[in-house]
Amino acid sequence: MQIQLLSCDAKKPDKRAIAKALETYAEMDSYTAIESTGFLLDGSPVEIEVDGKTTSSAFRALRKLDIDYEIMD
């Protein structure tokens, strides 16, 4: 499933937790996850691919991290 991450509304976003969630649910390597986290926090949307088995866990993690998202697929 394609998901577009739009923004992070947390007052103090946890960069490490966001990068770890991207590594886990979008199956990114750590460098790409850290880079994507930086883009997201700078205000650029980021597209990720989430496996069907972990979709609900990914949505839960995104809500917990105050990340706004849009389902693309």
GROMACS .gro file of N, CA and C in nm:
model
  219
    1MET      N    1   0.083  -0.117   0.000
    1MET     CA    2   0.000   0.000   0.000
    1MET      C    3   0.089   0.124   0.000
    2GLN      N    4   0.055   0.218  -0.086
    2GLN     CA    5   0.130   0.344  -0.095
    2GLN      C    6   0.070   0.445   0.002
    3ILE      N    7   0.154   0.507   0.082
    3ILE     CA    8   0.111   0.609   0.177
    3ILE      C    9   0.201   0.731   0.158
    4GLN      N   10   0.139   0.847   0.155
    4GLN     CA   11   0.216   0.970   0.147
    4GLN      C   12   0.213   1.037   0.284
    5LEU      N   13   0.329   1.056   0.342
    5LEU     CA   14   0.342   1.125   0.470
    5LEU      C   15   0.346   1.274   0.441
    6LEU      N   16   0.252   1.350   0.498
    6LEU     CA   17   0.237   1.490   0.464
    6LEU      C   18   0.312   1.584   0.558
    7SER      N   19   0.296   1.563   0.688
    7SER     CA   20   0.360   1.652   0.785
    7SER      C   21   0.361   1.586   0.922
    8CYS      N   22   0.438   1.645   1.010
    8CYS     CA   23   0.443   1.599   1.148
    8CYS      C   24   0.401   1.716   1.237
    9ASP      N   25   0.292   1.697   1.312
    9ASP     CA   26   0.236   1.805   1.393
    9ASP      C   27   0.281   1.803   1.538
   10ALA      N   28   0.374   1.716   1.573
   10ALA     CA   29   0.421   1.708   1.711
   10ALA      C   30   0.499   1.835   1.747
   11LYS      N   31   0.482   1.881   1.871
   11LYS     CA   32   0.555   2.001   1.915
   11LYS      C   33   0.705   1.976   1.918
   12LYS      N   34   0.743   1.857   1.966
   12LYS     CA   35   0.883   1.816   1.968
   12LYS      C   36   0.892   1.679   1.902
   13PRO      N   37   0.905   1.676   1.769
   13PRO     CA   38   0.907   1.547   1.700
   13PRO      C   39   1.029   1.464   1.739
   14ASP      N   40   1.007   1.335   1.759
   14ASP     CA   41   1.113   1.242   1.794
   14ASP      C   42   1.172   1.185   1.665
   15LYS      N   43   1.281   1.245   1.619
   15LYS     CA   44   1.341   1.206   1.492
   15LYS      C   45   1.382   1.059   1.490
   16ARG      N   46   1.435   1.012   1.601
   16ARG     CA   47   1.480   0.873   1.609
   16ARG      C   48   1.363   0.777   1.598
   17ALA      N   49   1.253   0.808   1.665
   17ALA     CA   50   1.135   0.721   1.661
   17ALA      C   51   1.071   0.721   1.521
   18ILE      N   52   1.069   0.836   1.457
   18ILE     CA   53   1.014   0.843   1.321
   18ILE      C   54   1.100   0.761   1.226
   19ALA      N   55   1.231   0.778   1.233
   19ALA     CA   56   1.321   0.702   1.146
   19ALA      C   57   1.308   0.551   1.172
   20LYS      N   58   1.296   0.513   1.298
   20LYS     CA   59   1.281   0.371   1.332
   20LYS      C   60   1.150   0.315   1.277
   21ALA      N   61   1.042   0.394   1.283
   21ALA     CA   62   0.913   0.350   1.227
   21ALA      C   63   0.924   0.333   1.076
   22LEU      N   64   0.994   0.423   1.009
   22LEU     CA   65   1.012   0.411   0.864
   22LEU      C   66   1.095   0.288   0.831
   23GLU      N   67   1.197   0.262   0.910
   23GLU     CA   68   1.278   0.141   0.889
   23GLU      C   69   1.193   0.016   0.903
   24THR      N   70   1.110   0.013   1.007
   24THR     CA   71   1.031  -0.105   1.038
   24THR      C   72   0.918  -0.128   0.939
   25TYR      N   73   0.838  -0.026   0.914
   25TYR     CA   74   0.715  -0.046   0.837
   25TYR      C   75   0.731  -0.022   0.687
   26ALA      N   76   0.826   0.064   0.648
   26ALA     CA   77   0.847   0.090   0.506
   26ALA      C   78   0.967   0.012   0.453
   27GLU      N   79   1.029  -0.066   0.541
   27GLU     CA   80   1.144  -0.149   0.505
   27GLU      C   81   1.255  -0.069   0.435
   28MET      N   82   1.289   0.045   0.498
   28MET     CA   83   1.398   0.129   0.447
   28MET      C   84   1.525   0.096   0.524
   29ASP      N   85   1.639   0.124   0.463
   29ASP     CA   86   1.764   0.113   0.539
   29ASP      C   87   1.774   0.237   0.628
   30SER      N   88   1.861   0.233   0.726
   30SER     CA   89   1.865   0.340   0.826
   30SER      C   90   1.901   0.476   0.765
   31TYR      N   91   1.991   0.479   0.669
   31TYR     CA   92   2.029   0.606   0.608
   31TYR      C   93   1.910   0.669   0.535
   32THR      N   94   1.837   0.591   0.458
   32THR     CA   95   1.722   0.641   0.384
   32THR      C   96   1.612   0.685   0.480
   33ALA      N   97   1.593   0.612   0.588
   33ALA     CA   98   1.491   0.648   0.687
   33ALA      C   99   1.525   0.781   0.755
   34ILE      N  100   1.650   0.800   0.789
   34ILE     CA  101   1.693   0.926   0.852
   34ILE      C  102   1.678   1.042   0.755
   35GLU      N  103   1.716   1.020   0.630
   35GLU     CA  104   1.703   1.124   0.527
   35GLU      C  105   1.556   1.158   0.503
   36SER      N  106   1.471   1.057   0.495
   36SER     CA  107   1.328   1.080   0.473
   36SER      C  108   1.265   1.152   0.592
   37THR      N  109   1.310   1.120   0.712
   37THR     CA  110   1.262   1.189   0.832
   37THR      C  111   1.296   1.338   0.824
   38GLY      N  112   1.416   1.369   0.782
   38GLY     CA  113   1.457   1.508   0.765
   38GLY      C  114   1.369   1.581   0.665
   39PHE      N  115   1.341   1.517   0.552
   39PHE     CA  116   1.253   1.577   0.451
   39PHE      C  117   1.115   1.602   0.508
   40LEU      N  118   1.061   1.504   0.579
   40LEU     CA  119   0.928   1.516   0.638
   40LEU      C  120   0.922   1.632   0.737
   41LEU      N  121   1.021   1.642   0.823
   41LEU     CA  122   1.021   1.747   0.924
   41LEU      C  123   1.048   1.885   0.865
   42ASP      N  124   1.108   1.889   0.747
   42ASP     CA  125   1.129   2.016   0.677
   42ASP      C  126   1.005   2.060   0.599
   43GLY      N  127   0.903   1.973   0.593
   43GLY     CA  128   0.778   2.010   0.528
   43GLY      C  129   0.754   1.947   0.393
   44SER      N  130   0.844   1.861   0.348
   44SER     CA  131   0.826   1.794   0.219
   44SER      C  132   0.753   1.662   0.239
   45PRO      N  133   0.654   1.633   0.154
   45PRO     CA  134   0.587   1.504   0.166
   45PRO      C  135   0.679   1.389   0.127
   46VAL      N  136   0.659   1.274   0.190
   46VAL     CA  137   0.741   1.156   0.165
   46VAL      C  138   0.648   1.039   0.134
   47GLU      N  139   0.674   0.968   0.023
   47GLU     CA  140   0.595   0.850  -0.012
   47GLU      C  141   0.665   0.725   0.039
   48ILE      N  142   0.586   0.635   0.099
   48ILE     CA  143   0.639   0.509   0.145
   48ILE      C  144   0.550   0.395   0.098
   49GLU      N  145   0.604   0.277   0.094
   49GLU     CA  146   0.532   0.155   0.059
   49GLU      C  147   0.527   0.069   0.185
   50VAL      N  148   0.405   0.031   0.226
   50VAL     CA  149   0.386  -0.050   0.346
   50VAL      C  150   0.330  -0.185   0.305
   51ASP      N  151   0.387  -0.291   0.360
   51ASP     CA  152   0.341  -0.427   0.333
   51ASP      C  153   0.202  -0.447   0.392
   52GLY      N  154   0.119  -0.523   0.326
   52GLY     CA  155  -0.019  -0.546   0.369
   52GLY      C  156  -0.033  -0.604   0.508
   53LYS      N  157   0.064  -0.684   0.552
   53LYS     CA  158   0.056  -0.748   0.684
   53LYS      C  159   0.080  -0.649   0.798
   54THR      N  160   0.152  -0.540   0.772
   54THR     CA  161   0.186  -0.446   0.878
   54THR      C  162   0.115  -0.313   0.865
   55THR      N  163   0.013  -0.306   0.780
   55THR     CA  164  -0.054  -0.179   0.754
   55THR      C  165  -0.117  -0.119   0.879
   56SER      N  166  -0.191  -0.197   0.954
   56SER     CA  167  -0.258  -0.142   1.073
   56SER      C  168  -0.157  -0.097   1.178
   57SER      N  169  -0.049  -0.170   1.193
   57SER     CA  170   0.056  -0.129   1.287
   57SER      C  171   0.123  -0.001   1.242
   58ALA      N  172   0.143   0.012   1.111
   58ALA     CA  173   0.204   0.134   1.057
   58ALA      C  174   0.114   0.254   1.081
   59PHE      N  175  -0.017   0.240   1.058
   59PHE     CA  176  -0.110   0.350   1.082
   59PHE      C  177  -0.110   0.390   1.229
   60ARG      N  178  -0.107   0.291   1.316
   60ARG     CA  179  -0.104   0.318   1.460
   60ARG      C  180   0.023   0.395   1.498
   61ALA      N  181   0.136   0.354   1.444
   61ALA     CA  182   0.264   0.422   1.473
   61ALA      C  183   0.264   0.565   1.420
   62LEU      N  184   0.208   0.585   1.301
   62LEU     CA  185   0.203   0.720   1.243
   62LEU      C  186   0.115   0.813   1.327
   63ARG      N  187   0.002   0.762   1.373
   63ARG     CA  188  -0.086   0.843   1.458
   63ARG      C  189  -0.017   0.877   1.590
   64LYS      N  190   0.053   0.780   1.647
   64LYS     CA  191   0.123   0.801   1.774
   64LYS      C  192   0.232   0.908   1.761
   65LEU      N  193   0.296   0.912   1.644
   65LEU     CA  194   0.403   1.010   1.619
   65LEU      C  195   0.349   1.144   1.566
   66ASP      N  196   0.217   1.158   1.560
   66ASP     CA  197   0.150   1.280   1.510
   66ASP      C  198   0.189   1.312   1.366
   67ILE      N  199   0.194   1.210   1.282
   67ILE     CA  200   0.226   1.229   1.142
   67ILE      C  201   0.096   1.222   1.062
   68ASP      N  202   0.070   1.328   0.984
   68ASP     CA  203  -0.045   1.329   0.895
   68ASP      C  204  -0.008   1.251   0.769
   69TYR      N  205  -0.100   1.169   0.722
   69TYR     CA  206  -0.072   1.087   0.605
   69TYR      C  207  -0.194   1.079   0.515
   70GLU      N  208  -0.171   1.036   0.393
   70GLU     CA  209  -0.276   1.017   0.295
   70GLU      C  210  -0.252   0.884   0.225
   71ILE      N  211  -0.356   0.805   0.212
   71ILE     CA  212  -0.345   0.678   0.144
   71ILE      C  213  -0.349   0.701  -0.006
   72MET      N  214  -0.248   0.656  -0.077
   72MET     CA  215  -0.238   0.680  -0.221
   72MET      C  216  -0.297   0.564  -0.300
   73ASP      N  217  -0.288   0.444  -0.250
   73ASP     CA  218  -0.331   0.326  -0.325
   73ASP      C  219  -0.448   0.260  -0.259
   0.00000   0.00000   0.00000
